[in-house]
Structure formats: C-alpha cells, structure tokens
C-alpha cells in the first residue's frame, strides 16, 4: 500500500524517505493490494502524524496485518482508516526529524500618534487564524493557498468571514527591511447579491497579495543592517507561512507572516 504522510512540508517528506532508504534493513514496501483482490493483506504503512516530543517531530509507521470490514476502494486518505480493523501489529519504527523553526518577518503597523492609536485600536478584535488540519500547526504556507488546497488542509475553509464589514479593505504589509506596502481587495463575493467571502477565499486573496508584494517590494534605504534581514527575494513561497490576519486600523488589516528556517 501507499505511505500516507500527514506532514505537509515536502522537504521533510523527502528527508523522511531518504532516511528510510539509508536504513540497514529498510521496510519492504509491497505492491498495492485492494479489497476486491483479497480480504486480508500485510504491511500497510501508516504515518500517524507528527507528534512533537522534546522538540523533535516523530513520524510513526505501523507495519502489520490489517483486515477490511466494509471498504470497497483503496485507502486514499488517513480518514478512511476508520473502516479498517488494525490488528496484529508486528513492529513499530520511529524516525526523528528536526522540528520546523519559523522566523518572524513582519512588523505590526501602528498609527503614529497616541490619540490616533486610541481611536483606531480601541475597537479592534482578535486576529483571524489559519490552522492546518493535516499537521495541526497554526499556520499554512502561501504556496498551498495559491495552489487552491484550502479545502484539503485548512480548518473551516467554508466559514463565512463576517467580521470584514467593509466591501473593500486595505492590506498592509510591513516586511522587515522593506518599505511599507499596501494593497486592496474585495471582501465580498463577485455576484449580483454579494456575500461575505469564506475563510478559504480570504486566505487565497491574502496569498495573491503576498505574491504581488514579492514581485514589487523595495528595500528601505534606512535599513540598519541589510544582512540581518530575510528579504522576500530569498524566501520561496512554500517557506512563507501565514499565521493570521490582524486588524490594525478601522479600514486596514495586516497578515502575520513567518518564514520556515
């Protein structure tokens, strides 16, 4: 059967497969066996997910005999293992991978004067968060959003974002070492009866704005130490992750971006 990896980071998957290939006695991955061919088969390898223990990500592989109950198709996703009765586990292998580290690259926008800060910030709300349901992490990569994978990896992609009361908002992006950058996009659907956009659609529009910024950013002339910053040109979109969307004034929001290092 196939190996099911709940890890969403391609580099970790590649590193994991590289470790398996370098083992002295690597597991023998059998050819796919489907319920229509046999009611029982050996060696389904299931990566149960990433459990952070002592700062390391543990990928657990269960190797054993499994019996089918009512499934009529090959296993394609971890959720389909609910129809399996896993028994007679013969051994468990664990591979330890380094835990992903993230580096903050954005600076929170603040109005200049104290009075404006009070008027703008007194009615602000909690940020909109983006949680990855595959890995359980509180972030999602910009590349995954651009690829339209929100339905597969985002928690609550169909939830309506009703807190965006304006039809159009200003997105502020203050990347460390770069000049402040603004963009605007609609917060309603493109229809005769506009409705609030969903969380998944909001993530896609934020990702499009980040890609647009990456193509048009300018380095700040007063940057103290240019070598100390991670500039957008050096950060691939699959390494840039979206933590949340923060309302920084009554008409503008700012994405909280980090970079996987």
PDB file of C-alpha atoms in Angstrom:
ATOM      1  CA  UNK A   1       0.000   0.000   0.000  1.00  0.00           C
ATOM      2  CA  UNK A   2       0.986   3.637  -0.241  1.00  0.00           C
ATOM      3  CA  UNK A   3       2.652   5.568   2.565  1.00  0.00           C
ATOM      4  CA  UNK A   4       0.344   8.229   3.967  1.00  0.00           C
ATOM      5  CA  UNK A   5       2.206  11.279   5.239  1.00  0.00           C
ATOM      6  CA  UNK A   6       0.242  13.858   7.172  1.00  0.00           C
ATOM      7  CA  UNK A   7       3.316  16.101   7.068  1.00  0.00           C
ATOM      8  CA  UNK A   8       2.689  18.957   4.616  1.00  0.00           C
ATOM      9  CA  UNK A   9       6.295  20.065   4.206  1.00  0.00           C
ATOM     10  CA  UNK A  10       7.795  18.496   1.101  1.00  0.00           C
ATOM     11  CA  UNK A  11      11.362  18.818   2.301  1.00  0.00           C
ATOM     12  CA  UNK A  12      10.545  16.849   5.446  1.00  0.00           C
ATOM     13  CA  UNK A  13       8.858  14.133   3.401  1.00  0.00           C
ATOM     14  CA  UNK A  14      11.906  13.883   1.189  1.00  0.00           C
ATOM     15  CA  UNK A  15      14.193  13.763   4.205  1.00  0.00           C
ATOM     16  CA  UNK A  16      11.994  11.076   5.759  1.00  0.00           C
ATOM     17  CA  UNK A  17      12.118   8.913   2.631  1.00  0.00           C
ATOM     18  CA  UNK A  18      15.875   9.458   2.450  1.00  0.00           C
ATOM     19  CA  UNK A  19      16.301   8.162   5.993  1.00  0.00           C
ATOM     20  CA  UNK A  20      14.161   5.122   5.220  1.00  0.00           C
ATOM     21  CA  UNK A  21      16.285   4.398   2.141  1.00  0.00           C
ATOM     22  CA  UNK A  22      19.521   4.664   4.165  1.00  0.00           C
ATOM     23  CA  UNK A  23      18.406   2.171   6.840  1.00  0.00           C
ATOM     24  CA  UNK A  24      20.366  -1.075   7.133  1.00  0.00           C
ATOM     25  CA  UNK A  25      17.163  -3.108   6.931  1.00  0.00           C
ATOM     26  CA  UNK A  26      14.642  -0.856   5.190  1.00  0.00           C
ATOM     27  CA  UNK A  27      11.000  -1.993   5.168  1.00  0.00           C
ATOM     28  CA  UNK A  28       9.870  -3.799   2.049  1.00  0.00           C
ATOM     29  CA  UNK A  29       7.005  -1.792   0.576  1.00  0.00           C
ATOM     30  CA  UNK A  30       4.629  -4.251  -1.124  1.00  0.00           C
ATOM     31  CA  UNK A  31       2.601  -3.728  -4.245  1.00  0.00           C
ATOM     32  CA  UNK A  32      -0.913  -2.260  -3.711  1.00  0.00           C
ATOM     33  CA  UNK A  33      -3.496  -4.788  -2.578  1.00  0.00           C
ATOM     34  CA  UNK A  34      -7.166  -3.854  -2.808  1.00  0.00           C
ATOM     35  CA  UNK A  35     -10.241  -5.315  -1.075  1.00  0.00           C
ATOM     36  CA  UNK A  36     -11.506  -6.724  -4.365  1.00  0.00           C
ATOM     37  CA  UNK A  37      -8.417  -8.921  -4.584  1.00  0.00           C
ATOM     38  CA  UNK A  38      -8.048 -10.095  -1.001  1.00  0.00           C
ATOM     39  CA  UNK A  39      -9.863  -9.617   2.268  1.00  0.00           C
ATOM     40  CA  UNK A  40      -6.613  -9.510   4.209  1.00  0.00           C
ATOM     41  CA  UNK A  41      -3.186  -8.220   3.346  1.00  0.00           C
ATOM     42  CA  UNK A  42       0.062  -7.465   5.105  1.00  0.00           C
ATOM     43  CA  UNK A  43       2.152  -4.400   5.675  1.00  0.00           C
ATOM     44  CA  UNK A  44       0.043  -1.267   5.469  1.00  0.00           C
ATOM     45  CA  UNK A  45       2.393   1.545   6.374  1.00  0.00           C
ATOM     46  CA  UNK A  46       0.625   4.405   8.092  1.00  0.00           C
ATOM     47  CA  UNK A  47       2.347   7.596   9.171  1.00  0.00           C
ATOM     48  CA  UNK A  48       0.200   8.529  12.164  1.00  0.00           C
ATOM     49  CA  UNK A  49       1.203  12.167  12.032  1.00  0.00           C
ATOM     50  CA  UNK A  50       3.660  14.497  13.657  1.00  0.00           C
ATOM     51  CA  UNK A  51       3.817  14.446  17.445  1.00  0.00           C
ATOM     52  CA  UNK A  52       6.215  16.978  18.877  1.00  0.00           C
ATOM     53  CA  UNK A  53       8.277  15.341  21.622  1.00  0.00           C
ATOM     54  CA  UNK A  54      11.344  17.047  23.066  1.00  0.00           C
ATOM     55  CA  UNK A  55      11.468  19.472  20.160  1.00  0.00           C
ATOM     56  CA  UNK A  56      11.520  16.736  17.533  1.00  0.00           C
ATOM     57  CA  UNK A  57       8.868  15.562  15.111  1.00  0.00           C
ATOM     58  CA  UNK A  58       8.200  11.850  15.422  1.00  0.00           C
ATOM     59  CA  UNK A  59       6.909  10.030  12.353  1.00  0.00           C
ATOM     60  CA  UNK A  60       5.442   6.701  13.446  1.00  0.00           C
ATOM     61  CA  UNK A  61       4.984   3.902  10.930  1.00  0.00           C
ATOM     62  CA  UNK A  62       2.803   0.928  11.834  1.00  0.00           C
ATOM     63  CA  UNK A  63       3.682  -2.257   9.988  1.00  0.00           C
ATOM     64  CA  UNK A  64       1.270  -5.135  10.391  1.00  0.00           C
ATOM     65  CA  UNK A  65      -1.679  -7.205   9.170  1.00  0.00           C
ATOM     66  CA  UNK A  66      -4.965  -5.455   8.570  1.00  0.00           C
ATOM     67  CA  UNK A  67      -8.438  -6.819   7.871  1.00  0.00           C
ATOM     68  CA  UNK A  68     -11.020  -4.947   5.820  1.00  0.00           C
ATOM     69  CA  UNK A  69     -14.568  -4.586   7.109  1.00  0.00           C
ATOM     70  CA  UNK A  70     -16.664  -2.640   4.634  1.00  0.00           C
ATOM     71  CA  UNK A  71     -14.262  -0.662   2.448  1.00  0.00           C
ATOM     72  CA  UNK A  72     -14.669  -1.063  -1.312  1.00  0.00           C
ATOM     73  CA  UNK A  73     -11.797   1.072  -2.576  1.00  0.00           C
ATOM     74  CA  UNK A  74      -8.061   1.578  -1.958  1.00  0.00           C
ATOM     75  CA  UNK A  75      -7.047   3.672   1.013  1.00  0.00           C
ATOM     76  CA  UNK A  76      -6.508   7.235  -0.180  1.00  0.00           C
ATOM     77  CA  UNK A  77      -6.592   9.330   2.997  1.00  0.00           C
ATOM     78  CA  UNK A  78      -5.990   8.763   6.731  1.00  0.00           C
ATOM     79  CA  UNK A  79      -9.711   9.336   7.450  1.00  0.00           C
ATOM     80  CA  UNK A  80     -10.599   6.190   5.525  1.00  0.00           C
ATOM     81  CA  UNK A  81      -8.756   4.066   8.079  1.00  0.00           C
ATOM     82  CA  UNK A  82     -11.885   4.366  10.220  1.00  0.00           C
ATOM     83  CA  UNK A  83     -13.271   1.453   8.200  1.00  0.00           C
ATOM     84  CA  UNK A  84     -10.265  -0.766   8.979  1.00  0.00           C
ATOM     85  CA  UNK A  85      -9.635  -3.004  11.946  1.00  0.00           C
ATOM     86  CA  UNK A  86      -5.891  -2.750  12.503  1.00  0.00           C
ATOM     87  CA  UNK A  87      -4.573  -5.755  14.389  1.00  0.00           C
ATOM     88  CA  UNK A  88      -1.540  -7.988  14.799  1.00  0.00           C
ATOM     89  CA  UNK A  89       0.959  -5.146  14.678  1.00  0.00           C
ATOM     90  CA  UNK A  90       4.345  -6.741  14.255  1.00  0.00           C
ATOM     91  CA  UNK A  91       6.695  -3.788  14.808  1.00  0.00           C
ATOM     92  CA  UNK A  92       6.813  -0.009  15.031  1.00  0.00           C
ATOM     93  CA  UNK A  93       9.545   2.148  13.527  1.00  0.00           C
ATOM     94  CA  UNK A  94      10.140   5.760  14.501  1.00  0.00           C
ATOM     95  CA  UNK A  95      12.101   8.380  12.622  1.00  0.00           C
ATOM     96  CA  UNK A  96      13.027  11.633  14.345  1.00  0.00           C
ATOM     97  CA  UNK A  97      13.131  14.765  12.213  1.00  0.00           C
ATOM     98  CA  UNK A  98      14.086  18.276  13.308  1.00  0.00           C
ATOM     99  CA  UNK A  99      11.088  20.391  14.298  1.00  0.00           C
ATOM    100  CA  UNK A 100      10.376  23.222  11.841  1.00  0.00           C
ATOM    101  CA  UNK A 101      11.510  26.626  13.087  1.00  0.00           C
ATOM    102  CA  UNK A 102       9.830  29.838  11.997  1.00  0.00           C
ATOM    103  CA  UNK A 103      11.200  33.369  11.871  1.00  0.00           C
ATOM    104  CA  UNK A 104       9.017  36.456  12.049  1.00  0.00           C
ATOM    105  CA  UNK A 105       9.476  38.784   9.071  1.00  0.00           C
ATOM    106  CA  UNK A 106       6.662  41.311   9.512  1.00  0.00           C
ATOM    107  CA  UNK A 107       6.369  44.307  11.831  1.00  0.00           C
ATOM    108  CA  UNK A 108       2.958  45.205  13.205  1.00  0.00           C
ATOM    109  CA  UNK A 109       1.637  48.512  11.885  1.00  0.00           C
ATOM    110  CA  UNK A 110       0.873  51.168  14.496  1.00  0.00           C
ATOM    111  CA  UNK A 111      -0.666  54.619  13.936  1.00  0.00           C
ATOM    112  CA  UNK A 112       1.817  57.391  14.643  1.00  0.00           C
ATOM    113  CA  UNK A 113       0.124  59.492  17.320  1.00  0.00           C
ATOM    114  CA  UNK A 114      -1.210  58.270  20.657  1.00  0.00           C
ATOM    115  CA  UNK A 115      -4.678  59.719  20.011  1.00  0.00           C
ATOM    116  CA  UNK A 116      -4.998  58.032  16.637  1.00  0.00           C
ATOM    117  CA  UNK A 117      -3.812  54.789  18.218  1.00  0.00           C
ATOM    118  CA  UNK A 118      -6.558  55.077  20.833  1.00  0.00           C
ATOM    119  CA  UNK A 119      -9.256  55.858  18.265  1.00  0.00           C
ATOM    120  CA  UNK A 120      -8.166  53.092  15.910  1.00  0.00           C
ATOM    121  CA  UNK A 121      -7.195  50.343  18.322  1.00  0.00           C
ATOM    122  CA  UNK A 122      -9.906  50.536  20.963  1.00  0.00           C
ATOM    123  CA  UNK A 123     -12.441  48.605  18.864  1.00  0.00           C
ATOM    124  CA  UNK A 124     -10.080  46.073  17.324  1.00  0.00           C
ATOM    125  CA  UNK A 125     -10.764  42.353  17.551  1.00  0.00           C
ATOM    126  CA  UNK A 126      -8.809  39.138  17.735  1.00  0.00           C
ATOM    127  CA  UNK A 127      -6.894  38.182  14.582  1.00  0.00           C
ATOM    128  CA  UNK A 128      -8.285  35.702  12.081  1.00  0.00           C
ATOM    129  CA  UNK A 129      -6.266  32.498  12.398  1.00  0.00           C
ATOM    130  CA  UNK A 130      -5.394  29.861   9.810  1.00  0.00           C
ATOM    131  CA  UNK A 131      -4.926  26.342  11.200  1.00  0.00           C
ATOM    132  CA  UNK A 132      -3.582  23.429   9.167  1.00  0.00           C
ATOM    133  CA  UNK A 133      -5.771  20.389   9.830  1.00  0.00           C
ATOM    134  CA  UNK A 134      -3.226  17.995   8.309  1.00  0.00           C
ATOM    135  CA  UNK A 135      -0.322  18.820  10.628  1.00  0.00           C
ATOM    136  CA  UNK A 136      -2.188  20.628  13.419  1.00  0.00           C
ATOM    137  CA  UNK A 137       0.078  23.657  13.154  1.00  0.00           C
ATOM    138  CA  UNK A 138      -1.246  27.200  13.474  1.00  0.00           C
ATOM    139  CA  UNK A 139      -0.018  28.235  10.056  1.00  0.00           C
ATOM    140  CA  UNK A 140      -0.456  27.468   6.378  1.00  0.00           C
ATOM    141  CA  UNK A 141       2.020  28.065   3.570  1.00  0.00           C
ATOM    142  CA  UNK A 142       1.427  30.764   0.968  1.00  0.00           C
ATOM    143  CA  UNK A 143       2.133  28.280  -1.817  1.00  0.00           C
ATOM    144  CA  UNK A 144      -0.592  25.921  -0.580  1.00  0.00           C
ATOM    145  CA  UNK A 145      -3.054  28.818  -0.578  1.00  0.00           C
ATOM    146  CA  UNK A 146      -2.087  29.793  -4.119  1.00  0.00           C
ATOM    147  CA  UNK A 147      -2.498  26.176  -5.237  1.00  0.00           C
ATOM    148  CA  UNK A 148      -6.096  26.189  -4.001  1.00  0.00           C
ATOM    149  CA  UNK A 149      -5.600  23.495  -1.358  1.00  0.00           C
ATOM    150  CA  UNK A 150      -7.689  25.221   1.303  1.00  0.00           C
ATOM    151  CA  UNK A 151     -10.447  22.605   1.185  1.00  0.00           C
ATOM    152  CA  UNK A 152      -7.928  19.846   1.955  1.00  0.00           C
ATOM    153  CA  UNK A 153      -5.625  21.382   4.557  1.00  0.00           C
ATOM    154  CA  UNK A 154      -7.392  24.379   6.132  1.00  0.00           C
ATOM    155  CA  UNK A 155      -9.643  24.096   9.190  1.00  0.00           C
ATOM    156  CA  UNK A 156     -13.060  25.602   8.392  1.00  0.00           C
ATOM    157  CA  UNK A 157     -12.462  26.717   4.785  1.00  0.00           C
ATOM    158  CA  UNK A 158     -16.207  27.276   4.191  1.00  0.00           C
ATOM    159  CA  UNK A 159     -16.757  29.513   7.221  1.00  0.00           C
ATOM    160  CA  UNK A 160     -18.001  32.982   6.286  1.00  0.00           C
ATOM    161  CA  UNK A 161     -15.749  35.807   7.450  1.00  0.00           C
ATOM    162  CA  UNK A 162     -18.390  38.249   8.722  1.00  0.00           C
ATOM    163  CA  UNK A 163     -16.004  40.478  10.676  1.00  0.00           C
ATOM    164  CA  UNK A 164     -14.816  42.120   7.441  1.00  0.00           C
ATOM    165  CA  UNK A 165     -17.532  44.754   7.419  1.00  0.00           C
ATOM    166  CA  UNK A 166     -16.121  46.852   4.570  1.00  0.00           C
ATOM    167  CA  UNK A 167     -16.672  45.828   0.949  1.00  0.00           C
ATOM    168  CA  UNK A 168     -13.028  46.629   0.249  1.00  0.00           C
ATOM    169  CA  UNK A 169     -10.161  46.677   2.716  1.00  0.00           C
ATOM    170  CA  UNK A 170      -6.550  47.809   2.695  1.00  0.00           C
ATOM    171  CA  UNK A 171      -3.933  45.134   3.234  1.00  0.00           C
ATOM    172  CA  UNK A 172      -0.771  46.471   4.859  1.00  0.00           C
ATOM    173  CA  UNK A 173       2.445  44.516   4.609  1.00  0.00           C
ATOM    174  CA  UNK A 174       5.412  45.723   6.659  1.00  0.00           C
ATOM    175  CA  UNK A 175       8.251  43.308   5.855  1.00  0.00           C
ATOM    176  CA  UNK A 176      11.408  43.862   7.906  1.00  0.00           C
ATOM    177  CA  UNK A 177      13.979  45.826   5.925  1.00  0.00           C
ATOM    178  CA  UNK A 178      11.464  46.773   3.198  1.00  0.00           C
ATOM    179  CA  UNK A 179       9.353  49.832   2.563  1.00  0.00           C
ATOM    180  CA  UNK A 180       5.727  49.585   3.751  1.00  0.00           C
ATOM    181  CA  UNK A 181       3.457  48.210   1.054  1.00  0.00           C
ATOM    182  CA  UNK A 182      -0.332  48.461   0.668  1.00  0.00           C
ATOM    183  CA  UNK A 183      -2.873  46.670  -1.480  1.00  0.00           C
ATOM    184  CA  UNK A 184      -6.664  46.484  -1.682  1.00  0.00           C
ATOM    185  CA  UNK A 185      -9.063  43.639  -2.382  1.00  0.00           C
ATOM    186  CA  UNK A 186     -12.771  42.921  -2.138  1.00  0.00           C
ATOM    187  CA  UNK A 187     -14.177  41.167   0.909  1.00  0.00           C
ATOM    188  CA  UNK A 188     -17.389  40.111  -0.842  1.00  0.00           C
ATOM    189  CA  UNK A 189     -18.220  37.565  -3.499  1.00  0.00           C
ATOM    190  CA  UNK A 190     -18.412  38.649  -7.130  1.00  0.00           C
ATOM    191  CA  UNK A 191     -22.144  38.179  -7.660  1.00  0.00           C
ATOM    192  CA  UNK A 192     -25.373  40.154  -8.005  1.00  0.00           C
ATOM    193  CA  UNK A 193     -26.028  39.515  -4.314  1.00  0.00           C
ATOM    194  CA  UNK A 194     -22.574  39.978  -2.700  1.00  0.00           C
ATOM    195  CA  UNK A 195     -21.975  37.908   0.409  1.00  0.00           C
ATOM    196  CA  UNK A 196     -19.016  37.675   2.815  1.00  0.00           C
ATOM    197  CA  UNK A 197     -16.168  35.591   1.475  1.00  0.00           C
ATOM    198  CA  UNK A 198     -15.173  32.330   3.106  1.00  0.00           C
ATOM    199  CA  UNK A 199     -12.049  31.754   5.171  1.00  0.00           C
ATOM    200  CA  UNK A 200     -10.532  29.753   2.337  1.00  0.00           C
ATOM    201  CA  UNK A 201     -11.165  32.518  -0.194  1.00  0.00           C
ATOM    202  CA  UNK A 202      -9.719  35.092   2.224  1.00  0.00           C
ATOM    203  CA  UNK A 203      -6.544  33.030   2.519  1.00  0.00           C
ATOM    204  CA  UNK A 204      -6.249  32.804  -1.259  1.00  0.00           C
ATOM    205  CA  UNK A 205      -6.607  36.577  -1.666  1.00  0.00           C
ATOM    206  CA  UNK A 206      -4.039  37.227   1.049  1.00  0.00           C
ATOM    207  CA  UNK A 207      -1.655  34.816  -0.681  1.00  0.00           C
ATOM    208  CA  UNK A 208      -2.179  36.596  -4.011  1.00  0.00           C
ATOM    209  CA  UNK A 209      -1.332  39.906  -2.334  1.00  0.00           C
ATOM    210  CA  UNK A 210       1.839  38.394  -0.797  1.00  0.00           C
ATOM    211  CA  UNK A 211       2.916  37.119  -4.207  1.00  0.00           C
ATOM    212  CA  UNK A 212       2.270  40.564  -5.682  1.00  0.00           C
ATOM    213  CA  UNK A 213       4.346  42.166  -2.909  1.00  0.00           C
ATOM    214  CA  UNK A 214       7.192  39.718  -3.519  1.00  0.00           C
ATOM    215  CA  UNK A 215       7.304  40.858  -7.141  1.00  0.00           C
ATOM    216  CA  UNK A 216       7.238  44.602  -6.327  1.00  0.00           C
ATOM    217  CA  UNK A 217       8.951  45.088  -2.959  1.00  0.00           C
ATOM    218  CA  UNK A 218      11.557  47.790  -2.363  1.00  0.00           C
ATOM    219  CA  UNK A 219      14.342  47.717   0.218  1.00  0.00           C
ATOM    220  CA  UNK A 220      14.194  50.503   2.792  1.00  0.00           C
ATOM    221  CA  UNK A 221      17.087  52.928   2.483  1.00  0.00           C
ATOM    222  CA  UNK A 222      17.352  53.428   6.244  1.00  0.00           C
ATOM    223  CA  UNK A 223      17.669  49.701   6.984  1.00  0.00           C
ATOM    224  CA  UNK A 224      20.209  49.356   9.805  1.00  0.00           C
ATOM    225  CA  UNK A 225      21.690  46.015   8.816  1.00  0.00           C
ATOM    226  CA  UNK A 226      20.602  44.645   5.463  1.00  0.00           C
ATOM    227  CA  UNK A 227      22.378  41.340   6.038  1.00  0.00           C
ATOM    228  CA  UNK A 228      20.335  40.706   9.192  1.00  0.00           C
ATOM    229  CA  UNK A 229      17.010  40.518   7.341  1.00  0.00           C
ATOM    230  CA  UNK A 230      15.404  37.769   5.271  1.00  0.00           C
ATOM    231  CA  UNK A 231      14.211  39.618   2.203  1.00  0.00           C
ATOM    232  CA  UNK A 232      11.260  38.458   0.080  1.00  0.00           C
ATOM    233  CA  UNK A 233      13.545  37.611  -2.831  1.00  0.00           C
ATOM    234  CA  UNK A 234      15.268  34.970  -0.677  1.00  0.00           C
ATOM    235  CA  UNK A 235      12.059  33.486   0.747  1.00  0.00           C
ATOM    236  CA  UNK A 236      10.315  30.998  -1.529  1.00  0.00           C
ATOM    237  CA  UNK A 237       6.537  30.974  -1.240  1.00  0.00           C
ATOM    238  CA  UNK A 238       6.498  27.399   0.073  1.00  0.00           C
ATOM    239  CA  UNK A 239       8.605  28.653   3.016  1.00  0.00           C
ATOM    240  CA  UNK A 240       6.461  31.718   3.754  1.00  0.00           C
ATOM    241  CA  UNK A 241       3.630  30.818   6.139  1.00  0.00           C
ATOM    242  CA  UNK A 242       0.521  32.746   7.136  1.00  0.00           C
ATOM    243  CA  UNK A 243      -0.155  32.788  10.874  1.00  0.00           C
ATOM    244  CA  UNK A 244      -3.130  35.147  10.983  1.00  0.00           C
ATOM    245  CA  UNK A 245      -4.824  38.261   9.647  1.00  0.00           C
ATOM    246  CA  UNK A 246      -4.732  41.200  12.072  1.00  0.00           C
ATOM    247  CA  UNK A 247      -6.889  44.290  12.017  1.00  0.00           C
ATOM    248  CA  UNK A 248      -4.511  47.191  12.600  1.00  0.00           C
ATOM    249  CA  UNK A 249      -6.936  50.082  11.957  1.00  0.00           C
ATOM    250  CA  UNK A 250     -10.613  50.531  11.187  1.00  0.00           C
ATOM    251  CA  UNK A 251     -10.066  50.102   7.460  1.00  0.00           C
ATOM    252  CA  UNK A 252      -6.879  48.079   7.159  1.00  0.00           C
ATOM    253  CA  UNK A 253      -5.647  44.604   8.001  1.00  0.00           C
ATOM    254  CA  UNK A 254      -2.194  43.081   8.070  1.00  0.00           C
ATOM    255  CA  UNK A 255      -1.076  39.461   7.528  1.00  0.00           C
ATOM    256  CA  UNK A 256       1.196  37.944  10.158  1.00  0.00           C
ATOM    257  CA  UNK A 257       3.866  36.222   8.077  1.00  0.00           C
ATOM    258  CA  UNK A 258       6.714  33.957   9.135  1.00  0.00           C
ATOM    259  CA  UNK A 259       9.444  32.117   7.222  1.00  0.00           C
ATOM    260  CA  UNK A 260      10.406  28.484   7.764  1.00  0.00           C
ATOM    261  CA  UNK A 261      14.132  28.268   8.521  1.00  0.00           C
TER     262      UNK A 261
END
